[in-house]
Short mmCIF file of C-alpha atoms in Angstrom, two decimals:
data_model
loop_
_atom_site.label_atom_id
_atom_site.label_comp_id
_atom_site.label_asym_id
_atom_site.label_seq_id
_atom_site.Cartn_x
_atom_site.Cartn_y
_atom_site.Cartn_z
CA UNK T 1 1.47 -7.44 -76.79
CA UNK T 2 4.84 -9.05 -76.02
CA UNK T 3 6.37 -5.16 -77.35
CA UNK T 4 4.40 -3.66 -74.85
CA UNK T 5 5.18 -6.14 -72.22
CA UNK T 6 8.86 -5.41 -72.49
CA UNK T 7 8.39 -1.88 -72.48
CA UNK T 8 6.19 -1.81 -69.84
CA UNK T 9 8.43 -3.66 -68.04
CA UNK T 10 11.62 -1.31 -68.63
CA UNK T 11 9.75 1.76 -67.38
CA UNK T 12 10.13 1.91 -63.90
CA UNK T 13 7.96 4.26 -62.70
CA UNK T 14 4.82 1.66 -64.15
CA UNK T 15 6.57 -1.27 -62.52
CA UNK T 16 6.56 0.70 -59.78
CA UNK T 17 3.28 2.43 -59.69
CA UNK T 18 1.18 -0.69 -61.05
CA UNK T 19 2.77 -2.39 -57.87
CA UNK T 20 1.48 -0.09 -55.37
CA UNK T 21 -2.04 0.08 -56.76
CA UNK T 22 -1.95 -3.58 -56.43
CA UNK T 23 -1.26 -3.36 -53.08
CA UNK T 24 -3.82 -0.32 -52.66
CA UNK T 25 -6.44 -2.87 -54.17
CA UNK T 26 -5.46 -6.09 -52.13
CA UNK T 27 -5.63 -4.24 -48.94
CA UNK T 28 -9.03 -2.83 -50.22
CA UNK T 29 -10.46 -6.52 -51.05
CA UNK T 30 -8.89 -7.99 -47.14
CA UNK T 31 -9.94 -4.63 -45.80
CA UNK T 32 -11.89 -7.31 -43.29
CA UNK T 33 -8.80 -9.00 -42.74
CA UNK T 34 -6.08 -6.51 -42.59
CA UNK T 35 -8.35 -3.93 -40.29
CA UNK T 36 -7.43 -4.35 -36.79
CA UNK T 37 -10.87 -3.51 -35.27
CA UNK T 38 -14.08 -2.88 -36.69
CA UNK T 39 -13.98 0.57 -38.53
CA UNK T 40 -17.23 1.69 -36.75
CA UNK T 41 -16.38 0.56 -33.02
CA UNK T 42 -16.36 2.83 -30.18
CA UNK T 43 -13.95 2.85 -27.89
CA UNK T 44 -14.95 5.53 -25.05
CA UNK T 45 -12.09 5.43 -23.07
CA UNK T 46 -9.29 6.04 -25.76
CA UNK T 47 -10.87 8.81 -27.00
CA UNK T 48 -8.60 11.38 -29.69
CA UNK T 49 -5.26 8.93 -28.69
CA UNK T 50 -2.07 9.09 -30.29
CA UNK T 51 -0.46 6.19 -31.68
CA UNK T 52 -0.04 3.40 -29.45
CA UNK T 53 0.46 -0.62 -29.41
CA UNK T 54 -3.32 -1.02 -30.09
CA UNK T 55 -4.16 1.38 -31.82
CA UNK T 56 -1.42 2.19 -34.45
CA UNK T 57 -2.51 5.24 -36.29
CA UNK T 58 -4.40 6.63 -33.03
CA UNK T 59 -7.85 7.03 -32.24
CA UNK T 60 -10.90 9.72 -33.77
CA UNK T 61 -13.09 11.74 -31.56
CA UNK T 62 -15.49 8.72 -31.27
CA UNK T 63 -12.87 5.87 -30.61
CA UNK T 64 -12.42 4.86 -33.77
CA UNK T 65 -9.33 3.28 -35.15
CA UNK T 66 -8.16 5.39 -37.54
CA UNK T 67 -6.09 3.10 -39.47
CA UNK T 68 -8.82 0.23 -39.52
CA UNK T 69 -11.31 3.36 -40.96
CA UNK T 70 -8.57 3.97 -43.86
CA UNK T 71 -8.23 0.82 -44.31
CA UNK T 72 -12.12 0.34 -45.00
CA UNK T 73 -11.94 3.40 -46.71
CA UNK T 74 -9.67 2.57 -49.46
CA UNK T 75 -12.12 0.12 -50.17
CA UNK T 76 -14.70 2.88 -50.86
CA UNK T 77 -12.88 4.78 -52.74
CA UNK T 78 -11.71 2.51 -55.14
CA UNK T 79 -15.30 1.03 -55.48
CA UNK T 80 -16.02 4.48 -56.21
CA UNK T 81 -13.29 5.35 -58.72
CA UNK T 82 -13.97 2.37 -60.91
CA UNK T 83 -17.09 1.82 -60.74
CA UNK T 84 -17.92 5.73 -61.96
CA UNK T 85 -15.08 5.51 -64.25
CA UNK T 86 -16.25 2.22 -65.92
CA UNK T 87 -19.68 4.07 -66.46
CA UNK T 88 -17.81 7.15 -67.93
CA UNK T 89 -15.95 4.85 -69.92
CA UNK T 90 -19.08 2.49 -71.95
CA UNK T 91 -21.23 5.56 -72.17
CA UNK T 92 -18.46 8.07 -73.44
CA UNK T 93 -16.79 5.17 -75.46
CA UNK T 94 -20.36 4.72 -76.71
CA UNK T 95 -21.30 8.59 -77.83
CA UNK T 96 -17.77 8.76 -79.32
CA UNK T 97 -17.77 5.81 -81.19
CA UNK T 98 -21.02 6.80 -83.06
CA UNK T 99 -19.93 10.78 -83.14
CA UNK T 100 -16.81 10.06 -84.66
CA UNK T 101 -17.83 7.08 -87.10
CA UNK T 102 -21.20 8.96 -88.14
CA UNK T 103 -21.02 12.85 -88.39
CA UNK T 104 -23.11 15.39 -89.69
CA UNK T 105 -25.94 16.32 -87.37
CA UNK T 106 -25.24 13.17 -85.19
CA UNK T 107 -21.62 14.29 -84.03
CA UNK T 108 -22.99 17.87 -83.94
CA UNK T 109 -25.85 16.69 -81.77
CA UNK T 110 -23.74 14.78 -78.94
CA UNK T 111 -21.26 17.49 -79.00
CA UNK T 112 -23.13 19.99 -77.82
CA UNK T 113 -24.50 17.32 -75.46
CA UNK T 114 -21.11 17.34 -74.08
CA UNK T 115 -20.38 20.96 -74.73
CA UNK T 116 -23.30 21.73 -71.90
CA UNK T 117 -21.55 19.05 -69.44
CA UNK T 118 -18.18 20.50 -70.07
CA UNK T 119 -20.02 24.27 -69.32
CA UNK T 120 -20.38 23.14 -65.99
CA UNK T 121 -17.19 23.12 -63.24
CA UNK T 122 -17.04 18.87 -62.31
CA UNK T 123 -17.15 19.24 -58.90
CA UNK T 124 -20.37 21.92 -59.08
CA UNK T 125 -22.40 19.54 -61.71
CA UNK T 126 -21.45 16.46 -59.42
CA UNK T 127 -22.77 18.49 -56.64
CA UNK T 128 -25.94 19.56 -58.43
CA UNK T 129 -26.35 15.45 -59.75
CA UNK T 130 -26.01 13.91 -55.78
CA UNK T 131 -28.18 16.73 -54.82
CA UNK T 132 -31.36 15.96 -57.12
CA UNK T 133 -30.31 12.37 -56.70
CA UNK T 134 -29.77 11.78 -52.79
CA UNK T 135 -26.27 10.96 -50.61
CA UNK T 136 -25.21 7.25 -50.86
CA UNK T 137 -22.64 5.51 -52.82
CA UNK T 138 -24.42 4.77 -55.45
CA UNK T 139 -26.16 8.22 -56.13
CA UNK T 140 -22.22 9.56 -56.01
CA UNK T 141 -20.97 6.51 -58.29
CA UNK T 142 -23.85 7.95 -61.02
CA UNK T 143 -22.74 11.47 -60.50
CA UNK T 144 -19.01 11.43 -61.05
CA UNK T 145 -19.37 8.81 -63.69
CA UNK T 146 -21.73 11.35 -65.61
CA UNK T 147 -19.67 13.93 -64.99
CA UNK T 148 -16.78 12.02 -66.61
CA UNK T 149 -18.46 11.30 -70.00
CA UNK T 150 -17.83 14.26 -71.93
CA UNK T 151 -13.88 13.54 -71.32
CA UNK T 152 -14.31 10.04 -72.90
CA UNK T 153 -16.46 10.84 -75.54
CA UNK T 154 -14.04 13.73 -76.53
CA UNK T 155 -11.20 11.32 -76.65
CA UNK T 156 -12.52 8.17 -78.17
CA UNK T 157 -14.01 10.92 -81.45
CA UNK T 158 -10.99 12.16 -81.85
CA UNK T 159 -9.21 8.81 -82.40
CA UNK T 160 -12.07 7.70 -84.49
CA UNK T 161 -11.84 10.35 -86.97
CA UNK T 162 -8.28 9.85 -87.27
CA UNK T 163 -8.53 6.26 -88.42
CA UNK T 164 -12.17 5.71 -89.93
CA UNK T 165 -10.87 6.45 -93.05
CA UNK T 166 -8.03 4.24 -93.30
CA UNK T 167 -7.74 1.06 -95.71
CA UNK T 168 -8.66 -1.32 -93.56
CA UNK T 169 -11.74 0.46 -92.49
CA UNK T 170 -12.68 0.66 -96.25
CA UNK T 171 -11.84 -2.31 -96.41
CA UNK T 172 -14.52 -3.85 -94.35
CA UNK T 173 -16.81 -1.18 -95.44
CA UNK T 174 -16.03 -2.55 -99.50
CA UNK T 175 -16.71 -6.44 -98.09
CA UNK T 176 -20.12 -5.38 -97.13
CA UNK T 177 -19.61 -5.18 -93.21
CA UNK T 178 -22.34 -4.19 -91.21
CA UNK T 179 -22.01 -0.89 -88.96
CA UNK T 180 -21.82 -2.42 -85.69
CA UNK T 181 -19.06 -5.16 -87.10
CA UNK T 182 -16.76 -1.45 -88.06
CA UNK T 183 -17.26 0.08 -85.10
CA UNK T 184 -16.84 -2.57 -82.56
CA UNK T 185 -13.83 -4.87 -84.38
CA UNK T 186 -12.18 -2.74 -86.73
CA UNK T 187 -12.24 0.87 -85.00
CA UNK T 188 -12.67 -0.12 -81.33
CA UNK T 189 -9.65 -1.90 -80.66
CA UNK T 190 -7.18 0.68 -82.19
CA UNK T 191 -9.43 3.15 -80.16
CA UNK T 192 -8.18 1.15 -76.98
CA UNK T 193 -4.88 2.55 -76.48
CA UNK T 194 -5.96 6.46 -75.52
CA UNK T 195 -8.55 5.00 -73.62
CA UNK T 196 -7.16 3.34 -71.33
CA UNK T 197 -4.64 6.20 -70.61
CA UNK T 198 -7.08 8.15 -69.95
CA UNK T 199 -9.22 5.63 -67.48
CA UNK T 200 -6.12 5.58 -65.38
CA UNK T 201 -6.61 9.23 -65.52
CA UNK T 202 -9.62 9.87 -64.46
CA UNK T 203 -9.77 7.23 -61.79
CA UNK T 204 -7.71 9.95 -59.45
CA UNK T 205 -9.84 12.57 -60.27
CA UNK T 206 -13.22 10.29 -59.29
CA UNK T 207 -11.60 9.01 -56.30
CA UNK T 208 -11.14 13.12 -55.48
CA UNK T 209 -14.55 13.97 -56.40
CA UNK T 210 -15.51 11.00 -54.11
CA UNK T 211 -13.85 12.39 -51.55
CA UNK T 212 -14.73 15.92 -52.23
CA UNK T 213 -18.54 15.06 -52.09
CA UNK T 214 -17.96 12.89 -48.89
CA UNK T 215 -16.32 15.96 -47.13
CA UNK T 216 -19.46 18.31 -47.94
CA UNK T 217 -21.46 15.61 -46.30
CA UNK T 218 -23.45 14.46 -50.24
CA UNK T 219 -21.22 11.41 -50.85
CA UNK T 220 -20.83 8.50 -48.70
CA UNK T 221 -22.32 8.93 -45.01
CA UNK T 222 -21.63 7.93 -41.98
CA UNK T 223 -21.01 6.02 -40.25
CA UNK T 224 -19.11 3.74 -43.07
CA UNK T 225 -16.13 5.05 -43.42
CA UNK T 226 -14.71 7.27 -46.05
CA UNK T 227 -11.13 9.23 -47.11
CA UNK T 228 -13.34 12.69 -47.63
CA UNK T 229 -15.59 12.45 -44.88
CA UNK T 230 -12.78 11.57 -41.76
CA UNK T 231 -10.93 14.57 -43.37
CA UNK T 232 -14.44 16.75 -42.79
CA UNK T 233 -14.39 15.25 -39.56
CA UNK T 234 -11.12 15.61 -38.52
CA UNK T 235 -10.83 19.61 -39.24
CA UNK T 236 -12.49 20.23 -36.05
CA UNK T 237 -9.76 18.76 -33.90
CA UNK T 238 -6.87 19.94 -36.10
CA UNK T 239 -4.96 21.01 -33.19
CA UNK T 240 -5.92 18.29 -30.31
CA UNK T 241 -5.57 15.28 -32.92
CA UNK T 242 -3.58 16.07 -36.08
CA UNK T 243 -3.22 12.42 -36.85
CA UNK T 244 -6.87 12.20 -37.46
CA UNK T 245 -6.83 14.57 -41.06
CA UNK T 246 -3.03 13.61 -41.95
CA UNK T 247 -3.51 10.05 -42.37
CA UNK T 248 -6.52 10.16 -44.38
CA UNK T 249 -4.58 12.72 -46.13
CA UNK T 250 -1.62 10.44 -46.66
CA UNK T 251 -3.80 7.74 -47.99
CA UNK T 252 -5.64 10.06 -50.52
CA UNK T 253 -3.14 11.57 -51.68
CA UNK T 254 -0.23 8.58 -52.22
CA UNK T 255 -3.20 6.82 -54.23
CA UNK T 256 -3.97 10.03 -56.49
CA UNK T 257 -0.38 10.15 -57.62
CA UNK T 258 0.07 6.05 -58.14
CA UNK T 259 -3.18 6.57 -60.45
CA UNK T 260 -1.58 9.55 -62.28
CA UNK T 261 2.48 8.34 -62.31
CA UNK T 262 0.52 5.48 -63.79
CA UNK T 263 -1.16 7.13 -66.27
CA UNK T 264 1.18 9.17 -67.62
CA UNK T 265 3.70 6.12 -67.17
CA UNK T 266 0.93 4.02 -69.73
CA UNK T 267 1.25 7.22 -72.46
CA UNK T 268 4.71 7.19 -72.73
CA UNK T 269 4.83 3.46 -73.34
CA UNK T 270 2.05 3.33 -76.42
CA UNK T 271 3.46 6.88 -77.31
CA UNK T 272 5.14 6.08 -80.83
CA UNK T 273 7.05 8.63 -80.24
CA UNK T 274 9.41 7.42 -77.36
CA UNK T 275 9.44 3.83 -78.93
CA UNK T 276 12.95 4.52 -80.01
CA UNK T 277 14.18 5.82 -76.78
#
């Protein structure tokens, strides 16, 4: 832990990165606090505004303070994100776990479960999930987080087979262990490592799902406030109030590459093969 610490420490671009989502995240937990006004307040009479002492990021078609609705919105979003990645990430972790360990017809069976998911373009299958299931936050958590599970499962089997034959494996197997003992405190922890590179991963790509769905009106409605859904809004009145799709913009996309700097940051560190650089 200490090994990692230090060179977690000497990269910059995780310093760096696990800094700003901190921020991202404090600002999503005082979203109350830090908003200026109330994200769903009307103000008539400043209709489509500019930027201006009161309200800093301008106004939407409605009224609304834009940068109190990002604000508020970050908040979604990263709800979203981890929430449907920590669902990918117990049931995928799950499937792999016994794929990986058991074989045969069981890793053959929840392959092909995950072959069919895979079959299926993410953003279509989440489509097709929030359809059956309804709009609302948590119909769109339960569809991005299913859509992630194949990824998971694919990643935490492939570590598995690469180290449930090693000594100390047969080790515990020889001392009479029981299955769940193996799988959970001898495999899971050195299964840890890929998986969490690949949480940080996939949080971007929820949050952009998220924001995908919200935009074609099946994720989060309104009027709570959401990254996707002030972009859908906001294409109308490209050319009377740009502010109102470039901010949301901004936000989105400064968030998607902290996530992913940070991810790929995380894989270089428990790489073994930059520990000598």
């Amino acid at each position: 832990m200490s090994t990692f610490r230090k060179r977690f420490l000497a990269n910059k671009t995780a310093v760096f990165c696990s800094i700003l989502l901190a921020l991202l995240c404090l600002t999503a937990v005082l979203a109350p606090v830090l908003a200026p006004h109330d994200p769903t307040q009307m103000f008539q009479d400043h209709r489509m505004e500019g930027s201006s002492g009161e309200f800093l990021l301008g106004t939407d078609q409605f009224g609304r303070d834009i940068m109190s609705r990002i604000i508020h919105g970050a908040r979604v979003s990263l709800v979203v994100g981890l929430s449907a990645v920590l669902v990918s990430a117990v049931f995928g972790t799950l499937f792999g776990l016994i794929a990986g360990y058991f074989g045969r017809w069981i890793d053959g069976f929840i392959m092909r479960c995950m072959d069919v998911l895979f079959a299926f373009p993410e953003i279509l299958l989440a489509l097709a999930i929030v359809a059956a299931l309804g709009p609302g936050t948590f119909n769109t958590i339960m569809a991005i987080g299913i859509v992630n599970i194949p990824i998971f499962t694919r990643t935490v089997r492939g570590a598995v087979l690469s180290i449930k034959n090693l000594e100390y494996v047969e080790s515990a197997r020889a001392i009479g262990a029981s299955t769940p003992r193996i799988l959970f405190q001898e495999i899971f922890p050195n299964v840890t490592a890929p998986l969490l590179v690949q949480s940080s991963l996939a949080i971007s790509g929820a949050i952009l799902t998220e924001s995908a769905l919200s935009f074609l009106g099946l994720g989060i409605q309104p009027p709570d406030p959401s990254w996707g859904g002030m972009i859908s809004e906001a294409r109308r009145y490209m050319e009377l109030a740009p502010g109102m799709i470039i901010w949301p913009c901004i936000a989105m996309t400064v968030t998607i590459l902290a996530c992913n700097m940070f991810g790929d940051a995380v894989r270089d560190i428990l790489d073994p093969r930059h520990r000598g650089k």
